[in-house]
Amino acid sequence: MQHPLNSIKSLYRNPETPGSLFLSLEGIEGSGKSTQIKEIEEFVKGKGLRVLTLREPGGTAFGEKLREAILNSETPLHPLAECHLFLASRAQLLKEKILPFLLVPGSVVILDRYIDSTLAYQGKARKLGYQTVLTLHQFDPLNLLPHRTYFLDIELETSLERQKIRGNDKDYFESQKQEFYQNLVDGYRELSELFSDRILKLNAENSISEVTALILSDLERLIP
Ligand code: TYD
């Protein structure tokens, strides 16, 4: 496969403030993102850095309205409509929260889902294609890539079991068919190969503490 970033690579950038770090976490439902985010927060605070943790979609007043509109939608949305809603939430989050926070040296933003969610969910599972999703991200401020993305990789069966145990009501995406989920798993795995410089794939079938240890040793290297 030709690398989807090739045609537009020069348009992407990382945050540039010295000593600041932009991290995202990715994975399907039940992969343990929230638990690992808490571990990362504590570790980073222990290093004396400022931390801001956010989630997508949401994180701003406008974004939370969009979150509600998407996740409680009773009508199936066109994949492109879905995609634009997530991007609207993201652009606002970057402008209001992420970019201003990262301007101060020694700041860390931890984001629960970012561009790879759109690539996996809308690009792969909803079949818009990676190239379309990437193209929509080429304009400022959406062209900002994290320094590091932790992808918590679990099997579909594990996700389904963990969802059953949690027993929450299903939202818009959680009520999709199994094929949709399998595409998500495949998509995330493909993305971790395509963007192997940025995405660290972690086997989240392993214990929480094993996964945490790998993340923290990676962070030791990333934090100056
Ligand atoms: P959320 O309850 O935050 O999911 P989780 O707890 O699994 O992180 O709901 C967000 C849902 O939106 C989730 O199913 C993934 C989906 N999503 C997309 O489809 N595209 C996107 O770009 C983003 C950010 C999320």
Short mmCIF file of C-alpha atoms and ligand atoms in Angstrom, two decimals:
data_model
loop_
_atom_site.label_atom_id
_atom_site.label_comp_id
_atom_site.label_asym_id
_atom_site.label_seq_id
_atom_site.Cartn_x
_atom_site.Cartn_y
_atom_site.Cartn_z
CA MET A 1 0.00 0.00 0.00
CA GLN A 2 1.30 3.47 -0.85
CA HIS A 3 1.77 5.48 2.32
CA PRO A 4 -1.34 7.68 2.59
CA LEU A 5 0.63 10.53 4.12
CA ASN A 6 3.10 10.75 1.22
CA SER A 7 1.11 13.19 -0.84
CA ILE A 8 0.46 15.62 1.98
CA LYS A 9 3.20 14.87 4.49
CA SER A 10 4.74 18.33 4.47
CA LEU A 11 1.44 19.75 5.64
CA TYR A 12 1.54 17.95 8.96
CA ARG A 13 3.39 19.20 12.01
CA ASN A 14 4.09 18.40 15.67
CA PRO A 15 3.73 20.94 18.47
CA GLU A 16 7.01 22.82 18.73
CA THR A 17 7.21 24.30 22.24
CA PRO A 18 10.39 22.93 23.87
CA GLY A 19 9.65 20.45 26.63
CA SER A 20 5.97 20.14 25.74
CA LEU A 21 4.39 16.88 24.74
CA PHE A 22 1.19 15.96 22.93
CA LEU A 23 0.01 12.39 23.59
CA SER A 24 -3.04 10.49 22.39
CA LEU A 25 -4.52 7.13 23.35
CA GLU A 26 -6.41 4.92 20.96
CA GLY A 27 -8.20 1.61 21.00
CA ILE A 28 -11.61 0.01 20.80
CA GLU A 29 -14.05 -0.08 23.71
CA GLY A 30 -12.70 -1.99 26.69
CA SER A 31 -9.05 -1.59 25.74
CA GLY A 32 -8.26 0.17 29.04
CA LYS A 33 -7.59 3.72 27.83
CA SER A 34 -9.02 5.44 30.92
CA THR A 35 -6.91 3.36 33.31
CA GLN A 36 -3.70 4.03 31.38
CA ILE A 37 -4.52 7.74 31.12
CA LYS A 38 -4.65 7.97 34.94
CA GLU A 39 -1.24 6.26 35.16
CA ILE A 40 0.26 8.61 32.60
CA GLU A 41 -1.18 11.67 34.38
CA GLU A 42 0.38 10.65 37.68
CA PHE A 43 3.73 9.87 36.12
CA VAL A 44 3.91 13.14 34.24
CA LYS A 45 2.83 15.18 37.26
CA GLY A 46 5.56 13.44 39.24
CA LYS A 47 8.04 14.84 36.72
CA GLY A 48 6.83 18.34 37.61
CA LEU A 49 5.09 18.95 34.28
CA ARG A 50 1.69 20.63 33.74
CA VAL A 51 -0.94 18.19 32.52
CA LEU A 52 -4.22 18.62 30.67
CA THR A 53 -6.36 15.55 29.96
CA LEU A 54 -9.16 15.77 27.40
CA ARG A 55 -11.45 13.46 25.51
CA GLU A 56 -12.88 13.39 22.01
CA PRO A 57 -15.44 14.10 20.87
CA GLY A 58 -16.00 16.84 23.46
CA GLY A 59 -13.73 18.75 25.80
CA THR A 60 -15.28 22.17 25.02
CA ALA A 61 -18.84 23.42 25.52
CA PHE A 62 -19.45 23.28 21.75
CA GLY A 63 -17.73 19.90 21.44
CA GLU A 64 -19.89 18.39 24.19
CA LYS A 65 -22.99 19.43 22.23
CA LEU A 66 -21.58 17.70 19.16
CA ARG A 67 -20.78 14.63 21.24
CA GLU A 68 -24.38 14.47 22.36
CA ALA A 69 -25.60 14.96 18.77
CA ILE A 70 -23.45 12.13 17.42
CA LEU A 71 -23.60 9.53 20.17
CA ASN A 72 -27.34 9.90 20.72
CA SER A 73 -28.25 10.15 17.06
CA GLU A 74 -31.27 8.04 16.23
CA THR A 75 -30.78 8.45 12.48
CA PRO A 76 -27.89 6.71 10.75
CA LEU A 77 -25.55 9.50 9.65
CA HIS A 78 -23.73 9.69 6.33
CA PRO A 79 -20.08 8.78 7.04
CA LEU A 80 -18.96 12.14 5.72
CA ALA A 81 -21.44 13.95 7.98
CA GLU A 82 -20.14 11.90 10.91
CA CYS A 83 -16.58 12.72 9.98
CA HIS A 84 -17.21 16.46 9.75
CA LEU A 85 -18.88 16.49 13.16
CA PHE A 86 -15.84 14.87 14.77
CA LEU A 87 -13.56 17.30 12.95
CA ALA A 88 -15.60 20.30 14.06
CA SER A 89 -15.28 19.15 17.66
CA ARG A 90 -11.53 18.60 17.16
CA ALA A 91 -10.82 21.97 15.56
CA GLN A 92 -12.58 23.75 18.42
CA LEU A 93 -10.73 21.67 21.03
CA LEU A 94 -7.39 22.51 19.41
CA LYS A 95 -8.18 26.22 19.28
CA GLU A 96 -9.68 26.59 22.76
CA LYS A 97 -7.65 24.14 24.81
CA ILE A 98 -4.81 22.17 23.25
CA LEU A 99 -2.81 24.84 21.39
CA PRO A 100 -2.91 27.48 24.16
CA PHE A 101 -1.92 24.89 26.79
CA LEU A 102 1.00 23.54 24.77
CA LEU A 103 2.46 27.02 24.31
CA VAL A 104 3.85 26.93 27.85
CA PRO A 105 7.09 24.90 27.98
CA GLY A 106 6.87 21.74 30.08
CA SER A 107 3.19 21.08 29.31
CA VAL A 108 1.66 17.72 28.48
CA VAL A 109 -1.69 17.19 26.77
CA ILE A 110 -3.17 13.69 27.07
CA LEU A 111 -5.99 13.07 24.66
CA ASP A 112 -8.44 10.16 24.86
CA ARG A 113 -8.93 9.56 21.09
CA TYR A 114 -7.74 11.81 18.24
CA ILE A 115 -7.05 11.56 14.50
CA ASP A 116 -6.56 7.77 14.53
CA SER A 117 -10.11 7.29 15.84
CA THR A 118 -11.39 9.10 12.75
CA LEU A 119 -9.08 7.07 10.52
CA ALA A 120 -10.19 3.77 12.08
CA TYR A 121 -13.90 4.52 12.60
CA GLN A 122 -14.78 6.74 9.63
CA GLY A 123 -11.85 5.91 7.34
CA LYS A 124 -11.81 2.14 7.71
CA ALA A 125 -15.01 0.93 9.38
CA ARG A 126 -17.28 3.46 7.66
CA LYS A 127 -15.28 3.08 4.45
CA LEU A 128 -14.48 6.73 3.73
CA GLY A 129 -10.85 5.72 3.22
CA TYR A 130 -7.71 6.92 4.99
CA GLN A 131 -6.83 9.35 2.22
CA THR A 132 -10.14 11.22 2.52
CA VAL A 133 -9.83 11.53 6.27
CA LEU A 134 -6.20 12.67 6.03
CA THR A 135 -7.03 15.20 3.35
CA LEU A 136 -9.68 16.73 5.60
CA HIS A 137 -6.98 17.14 8.27
CA GLN A 138 -4.52 19.03 6.13
CA PHE A 139 -5.58 22.51 7.18
CA ASP A 140 -4.55 24.36 10.30
CA PRO A 141 -5.27 23.58 13.16
CA LEU A 142 -6.27 20.00 12.27
CA ASN A 143 -2.82 19.23 10.84
CA LEU A 144 -1.29 18.94 14.30
CA LEU A 145 -0.08 15.40 15.01
CA PRO A 146 0.72 14.04 18.48
CA HIS A 147 4.34 13.30 19.38
CA ARG A 148 3.24 9.85 20.47
CA THR A 149 0.08 7.75 20.23
CA TYR A 150 -0.44 4.69 22.43
CA PHE A 151 -2.64 2.14 20.70
CA LEU A 152 -4.04 -0.40 23.16
CA ASP A 153 -4.61 -3.46 21.05
CA ILE A 154 -7.16 -6.08 22.12
CA GLU A 155 -9.02 -8.78 20.27
CA LEU A 156 -12.63 -8.20 19.29
CA GLU A 157 -13.76 -11.04 21.59
CA THR A 158 -12.09 -9.39 24.60
CA SER A 159 -13.82 -6.10 23.84
CA LEU A 160 -17.21 -7.78 23.54
CA GLU A 161 -16.71 -9.66 26.83
CA ARG A 162 -15.66 -6.51 28.66
CA GLN A 163 -18.65 -4.61 27.23
CA LYS A 164 -20.96 -7.37 28.46
CA ILE A 165 -19.49 -7.15 31.96
CA ARG A 166 -19.93 -3.36 32.02
CA GLY A 167 -23.51 -3.77 30.82
CA ASN A 168 -24.03 -0.05 29.95
CA ASP A 169 -26.66 1.08 27.45
CA LYS A 170 -25.25 1.01 23.95
CA ASP A 171 -24.54 4.31 22.19
CA TYR A 172 -24.56 5.03 18.45
CA PHE A 173 -21.31 3.16 17.70
CA GLU A 174 -21.64 0.43 20.31
CA SER A 175 -24.80 -0.88 18.65
CA GLN A 176 -23.01 -1.53 15.34
CA LYS A 177 -22.66 -5.04 13.93
CA GLN A 178 -19.68 -7.25 14.66
CA GLU A 179 -18.21 -6.66 11.19
CA PHE A 180 -17.87 -2.96 11.99
CA TYR A 181 -15.83 -3.82 15.09
CA GLN A 182 -13.61 -6.25 13.26
CA ASN A 183 -12.87 -3.53 10.70
CA LEU A 184 -11.94 -1.21 13.53
CA VAL A 185 -9.48 -3.70 14.97
CA ASP A 186 -7.97 -4.29 11.51
CA GLY A 187 -7.89 -0.55 10.81
CA TYR A 188 -6.07 0.32 14.01
CA ARG A 189 -3.52 -2.42 13.35
CA GLU A 190 -2.92 -1.11 9.81
CA LEU A 191 -2.54 2.42 11.10
CA SER A 192 0.03 1.36 13.66
CA GLU A 193 2.11 -0.02 10.76
CA LEU A 194 1.58 2.98 8.50
CA PHE A 195 2.49 5.46 11.22
CA SER A 196 4.98 3.32 13.09
CA ASP A 197 7.15 6.36 13.97
CA ARG A 198 4.32 7.87 15.95
CA ILE A 199 2.04 5.01 17.06
CA LEU A 200 3.24 2.55 19.68
CA LYS A 201 1.11 -0.60 19.56
CA LEU A 202 0.74 -2.28 22.94
CA ASN A 203 -0.78 -5.67 23.56
CA ALA A 204 -3.59 -4.78 25.97
CA GLU A 205 -4.54 -8.44 26.41
CA ASN A 206 -1.64 -8.35 28.89
CA SER A 207 -2.11 -7.15 32.45
CA ILE A 208 -2.71 -3.45 33.13
CA SER A 209 0.60 -3.15 34.97
CA GLU A 210 2.56 -4.67 32.06
CA VAL A 211 1.02 -2.19 29.64
CA THR A 212 1.64 0.71 32.03
CA ALA A 213 5.30 -0.28 32.40
CA LEU A 214 5.81 -0.15 28.63
CA ILE A 215 4.12 3.23 28.33
CA LEU A 216 6.12 4.74 31.19
CA SER A 217 9.44 3.52 29.86
CA ASP A 218 8.59 5.08 26.50
CA LEU A 219 7.68 8.33 28.28
CA GLU A 220 11.01 8.29 30.14
CA ARG A 221 12.64 8.51 26.74
CA LEU A 222 10.30 11.19 25.40
CA ILE A 223 10.48 13.53 28.37
CA PRO A 224 13.72 15.50 28.18
P1 TYD B 1 -16.78 7.25 24.01
O1 TYD B 1 -17.90 6.91 24.94
O2 TYD B 1 -15.85 8.36 24.42
O3 TYD B 1 -15.97 5.94 23.63
P2 TYD B 1 -14.83 5.18 24.43
O4 TYD B 1 -15.23 5.17 25.88
O5 TYD B 1 -14.83 3.83 23.78
O6 TYD B 1 -13.58 5.96 24.16
O7 TYD B 1 -17.47 7.57 22.60
C1 TYD B 1 -16.80 8.05 21.53
C2 TYD B 1 -17.23 7.24 20.33
O8 TYD B 1 -16.99 8.00 19.15
C3 TYD B 1 -16.44 5.95 20.20
O9 TYD B 1 -17.33 4.91 19.83
C4 TYD B 1 -15.50 6.23 19.04
C5 TYD B 1 -16.23 7.24 18.22
N1 TYD B 1 -15.35 8.18 17.46
C6 TYD B 1 -15.36 8.15 16.08
O10 TYD B 1 -16.10 7.36 15.47
N2 TYD B 1 -14.56 9.01 15.38
C7 TYD B 1 -13.77 9.92 16.00
O11 TYD B 1 -13.05 10.69 15.33
C8 TYD B 1 -13.77 9.95 17.44
C9 TYD B 1 -12.91 10.93 18.17
C10 TYD B 1 -14.58 9.05 18.14
#
